[in-house]
Short mmCIF file of C-alpha atoms and ligand atoms in Angstrom, two decimals:
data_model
loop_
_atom_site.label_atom_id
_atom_site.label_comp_id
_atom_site.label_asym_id
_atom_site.label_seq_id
_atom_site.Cartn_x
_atom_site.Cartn_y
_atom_site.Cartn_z
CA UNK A 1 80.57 94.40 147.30
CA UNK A 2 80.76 96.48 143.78
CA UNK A 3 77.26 96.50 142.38
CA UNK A 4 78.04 95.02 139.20
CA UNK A 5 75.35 95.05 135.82
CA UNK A 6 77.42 92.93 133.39
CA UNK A 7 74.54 91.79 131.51
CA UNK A 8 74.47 95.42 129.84
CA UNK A 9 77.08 94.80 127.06
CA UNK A 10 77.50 96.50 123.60
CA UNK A 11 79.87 94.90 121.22
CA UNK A 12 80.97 97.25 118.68
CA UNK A 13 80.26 95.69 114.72
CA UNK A 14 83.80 95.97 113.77
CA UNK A 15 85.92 93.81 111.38
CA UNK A 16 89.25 91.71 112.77
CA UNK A 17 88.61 92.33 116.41
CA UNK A 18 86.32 92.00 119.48
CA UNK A 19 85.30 95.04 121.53
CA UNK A 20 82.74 95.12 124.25
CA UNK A 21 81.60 98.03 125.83
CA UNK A 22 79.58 97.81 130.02
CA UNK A 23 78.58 101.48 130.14
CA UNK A 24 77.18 100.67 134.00
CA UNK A 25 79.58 98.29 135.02
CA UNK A 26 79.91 100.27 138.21
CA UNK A 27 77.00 101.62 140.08
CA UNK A 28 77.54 105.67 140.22
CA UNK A 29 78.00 105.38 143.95
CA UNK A 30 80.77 103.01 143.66
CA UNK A 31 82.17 105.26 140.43
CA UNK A 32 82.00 108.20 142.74
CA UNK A 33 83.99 106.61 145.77
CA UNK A 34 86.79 105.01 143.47
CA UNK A 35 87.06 107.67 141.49
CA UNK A 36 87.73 109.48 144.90
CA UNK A 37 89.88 107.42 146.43
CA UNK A 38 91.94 107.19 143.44
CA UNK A 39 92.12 110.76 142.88
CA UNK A 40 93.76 111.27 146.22
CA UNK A 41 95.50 107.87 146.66
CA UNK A 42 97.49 107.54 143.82
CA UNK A 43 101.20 108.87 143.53
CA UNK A 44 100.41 110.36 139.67
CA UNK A 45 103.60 111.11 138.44
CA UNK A 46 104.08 112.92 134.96
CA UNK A 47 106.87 110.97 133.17
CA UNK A 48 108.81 112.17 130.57
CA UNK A 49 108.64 110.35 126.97
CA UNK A 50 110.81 110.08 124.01
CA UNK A 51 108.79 109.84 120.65
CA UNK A 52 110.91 109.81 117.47
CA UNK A 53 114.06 110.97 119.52
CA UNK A 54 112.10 113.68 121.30
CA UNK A 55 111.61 114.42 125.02
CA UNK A 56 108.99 115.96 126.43
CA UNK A 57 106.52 115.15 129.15
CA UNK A 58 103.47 112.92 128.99
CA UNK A 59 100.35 115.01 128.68
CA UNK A 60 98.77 113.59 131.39
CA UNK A 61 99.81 111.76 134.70
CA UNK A 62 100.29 108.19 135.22
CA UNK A 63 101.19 105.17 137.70
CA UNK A 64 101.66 101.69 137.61
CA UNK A 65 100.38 98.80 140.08
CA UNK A 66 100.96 95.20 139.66
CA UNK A 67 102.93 91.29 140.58
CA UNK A 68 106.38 91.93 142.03
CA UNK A 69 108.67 91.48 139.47
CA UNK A 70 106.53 93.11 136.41
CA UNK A 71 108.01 96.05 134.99
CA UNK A 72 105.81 97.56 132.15
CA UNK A 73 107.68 99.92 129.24
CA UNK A 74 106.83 102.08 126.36
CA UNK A 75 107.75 105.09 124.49
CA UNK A 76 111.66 104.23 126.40
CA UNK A 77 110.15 104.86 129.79
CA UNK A 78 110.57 101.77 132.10
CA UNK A 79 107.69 101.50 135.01
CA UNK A 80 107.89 99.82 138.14
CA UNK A 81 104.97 98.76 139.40
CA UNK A 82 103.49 99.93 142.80
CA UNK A 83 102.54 96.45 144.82
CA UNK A 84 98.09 95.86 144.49
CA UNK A 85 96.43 98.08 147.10
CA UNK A 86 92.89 96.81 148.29
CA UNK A 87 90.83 99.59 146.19
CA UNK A 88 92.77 98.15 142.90
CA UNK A 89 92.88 94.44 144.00
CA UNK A 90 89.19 94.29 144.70
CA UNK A 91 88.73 96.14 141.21
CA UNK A 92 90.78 93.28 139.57
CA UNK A 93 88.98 90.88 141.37
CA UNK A 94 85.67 91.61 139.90
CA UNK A 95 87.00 92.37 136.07
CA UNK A 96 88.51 88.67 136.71
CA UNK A 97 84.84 87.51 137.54
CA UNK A 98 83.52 88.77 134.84
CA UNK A 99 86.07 87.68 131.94
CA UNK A 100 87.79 84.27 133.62
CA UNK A 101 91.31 86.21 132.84
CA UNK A 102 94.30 87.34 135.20
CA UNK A 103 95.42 90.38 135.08
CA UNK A 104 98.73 91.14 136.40
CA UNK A 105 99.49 95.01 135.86
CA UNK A 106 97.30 98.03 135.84
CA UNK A 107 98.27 101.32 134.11
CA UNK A 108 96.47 104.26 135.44
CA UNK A 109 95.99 107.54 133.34
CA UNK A 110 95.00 110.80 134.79
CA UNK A 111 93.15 113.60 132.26
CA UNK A 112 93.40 116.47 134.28
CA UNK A 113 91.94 118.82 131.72
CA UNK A 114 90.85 118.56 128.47
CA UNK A 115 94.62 119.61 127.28
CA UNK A 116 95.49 116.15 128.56
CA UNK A 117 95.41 113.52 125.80
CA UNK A 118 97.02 109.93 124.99
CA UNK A 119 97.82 109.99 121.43
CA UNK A 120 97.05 106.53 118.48
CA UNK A 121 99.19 103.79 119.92
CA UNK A 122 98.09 100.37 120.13
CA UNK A 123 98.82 97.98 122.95
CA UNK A 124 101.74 95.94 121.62
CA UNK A 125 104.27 96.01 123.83
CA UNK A 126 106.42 92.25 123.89
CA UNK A 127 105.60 91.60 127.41
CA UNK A 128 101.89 91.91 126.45
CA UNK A 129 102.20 88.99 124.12
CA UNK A 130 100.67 88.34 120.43
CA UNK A 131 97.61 89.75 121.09
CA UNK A 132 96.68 90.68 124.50
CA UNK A 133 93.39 91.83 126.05
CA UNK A 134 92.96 95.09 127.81
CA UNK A 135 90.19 95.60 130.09
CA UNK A 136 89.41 99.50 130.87
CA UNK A 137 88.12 101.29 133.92
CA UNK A 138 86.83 104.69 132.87
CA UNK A 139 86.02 107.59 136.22
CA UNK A 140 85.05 110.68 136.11
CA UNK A 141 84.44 113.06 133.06
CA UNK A 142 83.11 111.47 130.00
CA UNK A 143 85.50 111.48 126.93
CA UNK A 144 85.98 110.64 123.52
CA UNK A 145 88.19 107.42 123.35
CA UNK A 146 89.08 106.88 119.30
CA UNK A 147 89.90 103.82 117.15
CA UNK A 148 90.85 103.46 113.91
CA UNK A 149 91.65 100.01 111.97
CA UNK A 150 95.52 99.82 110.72
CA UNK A 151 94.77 98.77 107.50
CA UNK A 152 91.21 99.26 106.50
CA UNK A 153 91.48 103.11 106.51
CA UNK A 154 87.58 103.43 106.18
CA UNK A 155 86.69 101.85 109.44
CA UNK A 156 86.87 103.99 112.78
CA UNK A 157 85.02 104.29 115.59
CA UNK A 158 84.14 107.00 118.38
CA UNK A 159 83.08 105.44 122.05
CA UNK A 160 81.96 107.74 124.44
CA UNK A 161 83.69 106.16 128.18
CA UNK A 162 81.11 106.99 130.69
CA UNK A 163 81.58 107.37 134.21
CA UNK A 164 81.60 103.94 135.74
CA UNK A 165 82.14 102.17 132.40
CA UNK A 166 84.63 99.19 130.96
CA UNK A 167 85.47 98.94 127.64
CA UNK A 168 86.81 94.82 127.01
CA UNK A 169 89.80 95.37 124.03
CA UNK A 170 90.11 91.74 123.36
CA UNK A 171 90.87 89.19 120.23
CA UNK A 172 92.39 91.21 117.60
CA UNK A 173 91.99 94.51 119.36
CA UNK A 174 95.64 94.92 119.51
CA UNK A 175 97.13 93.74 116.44
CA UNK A 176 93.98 95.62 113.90
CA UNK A 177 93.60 98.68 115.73
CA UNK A 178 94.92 101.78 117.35
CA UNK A 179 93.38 103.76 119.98
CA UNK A 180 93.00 107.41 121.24
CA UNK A 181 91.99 109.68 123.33
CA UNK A 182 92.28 113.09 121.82
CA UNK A 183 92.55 115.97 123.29
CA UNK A 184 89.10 117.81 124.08
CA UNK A 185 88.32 121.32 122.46
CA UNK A 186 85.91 121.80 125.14
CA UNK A 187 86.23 122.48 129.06
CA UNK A 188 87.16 118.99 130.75
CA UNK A 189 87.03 118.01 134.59
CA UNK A 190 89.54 114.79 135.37
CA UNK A 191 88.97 111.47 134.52
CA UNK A 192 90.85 108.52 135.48
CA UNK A 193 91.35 105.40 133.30
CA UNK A 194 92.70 102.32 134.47
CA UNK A 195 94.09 99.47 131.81
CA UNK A 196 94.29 95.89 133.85
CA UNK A 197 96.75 94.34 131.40
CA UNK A 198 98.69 91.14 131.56
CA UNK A 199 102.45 90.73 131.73
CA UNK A 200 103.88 87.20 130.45
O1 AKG B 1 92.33 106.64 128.65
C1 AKG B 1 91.93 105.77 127.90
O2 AKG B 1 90.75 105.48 127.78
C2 AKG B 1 92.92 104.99 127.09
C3 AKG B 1 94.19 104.63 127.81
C4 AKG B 1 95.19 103.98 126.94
O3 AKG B 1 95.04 103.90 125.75
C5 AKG B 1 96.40 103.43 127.51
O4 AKG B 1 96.68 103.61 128.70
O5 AKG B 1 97.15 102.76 126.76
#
């Protein structure tokens, strides 16, 4: 069983959108063993992008899990999704306990350093739908994760993503906002981040 504390919620006072941060959603033993296993069980891959008609390669690693038949794309990269395995099923299992939602896809991120980064995008791809809601896994090193309202220029917000932590994007989270995680300007071990999205 994952040693859940859901009751410890934050919701962040920001306009158009709901955001709720669990900063001990996973006890630090669990953190530590899926942070672990995922570390060493993943296949990360580092994919190359085209932004703006330019190619280079993602500056971090990545992989996809999800349902058979659920491709995931953005920035003209096309994923294929690596069927559940049990340390990512249970996962979904108990983020779909907590927020009565499916989730069909997850998108994990590798940060090997603090010269990997994932730059102001929002989650708005078509097979997301209107406005989706992302639930995120953050292991390992704590980092800065960024948002920044699309229209109201004034209104931005740093979260620090603990070890162990989920951050709940939901209503209006998509559509209002972007979101990154900049690089760091200080030393950075790895940290893993895991989006459970769903595909329609
Ligand atoms: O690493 C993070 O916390 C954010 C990940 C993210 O924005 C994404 O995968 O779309």
């Amino acid at each position: 069983m994952l040693d859940l504390f859901p009751n410890e919620k934050i919701t962040l006072d920001l306009p158009d959108a709901t955001f709720e941060y669990y900063p001990n959603f996973l006890k630090i033993e669990k953190a530590n063993l899926l942070f672990e296993k995922l570390l060493n069980e993943i296949p990360w891959k580092q994919d190359t992008i085209t932004i703006y008609g330019k190619t280079h390669l993602q500056p971090r690693l990545t992989a996809l899990y999800g349902n058979e038949g659920k491709p995931y794309s953005y920035s003209n990269i096309v994923m294929q999704p690596h069927p559940w395995n049990a340390t990512l099923m249970f996962l979904k299992n108990e983020i779909e306990e907590l927020t009565k939602l499916n989730f069909t896809t997850v998108l994990l991120n590798l940060y090997r350093n603090e010269n990997d980064s994932n730059g102001w995008h929002s989650d708005n791809e078509k097979e997301l739908g209107r406005d989706p809601i992302i639930a995120s896994i953050s292991l390992g090193q704590e980092r800065v994760f960024q948002l920044k309202h699309n229209t109201k220029k004034e209104i931005k917000q740093n979260i620090l993503l603990n070890h162990g932590s989920l951050l709940l994007m939901k209503e209006g989270s998509q559509p209002y906002y972007k979101h990154q995680l900049p690089k760091a300007s200080s030393p950075k071990n790895p940290r893993i981040n895991l989006t459970f999205r769903t595909i329609i």
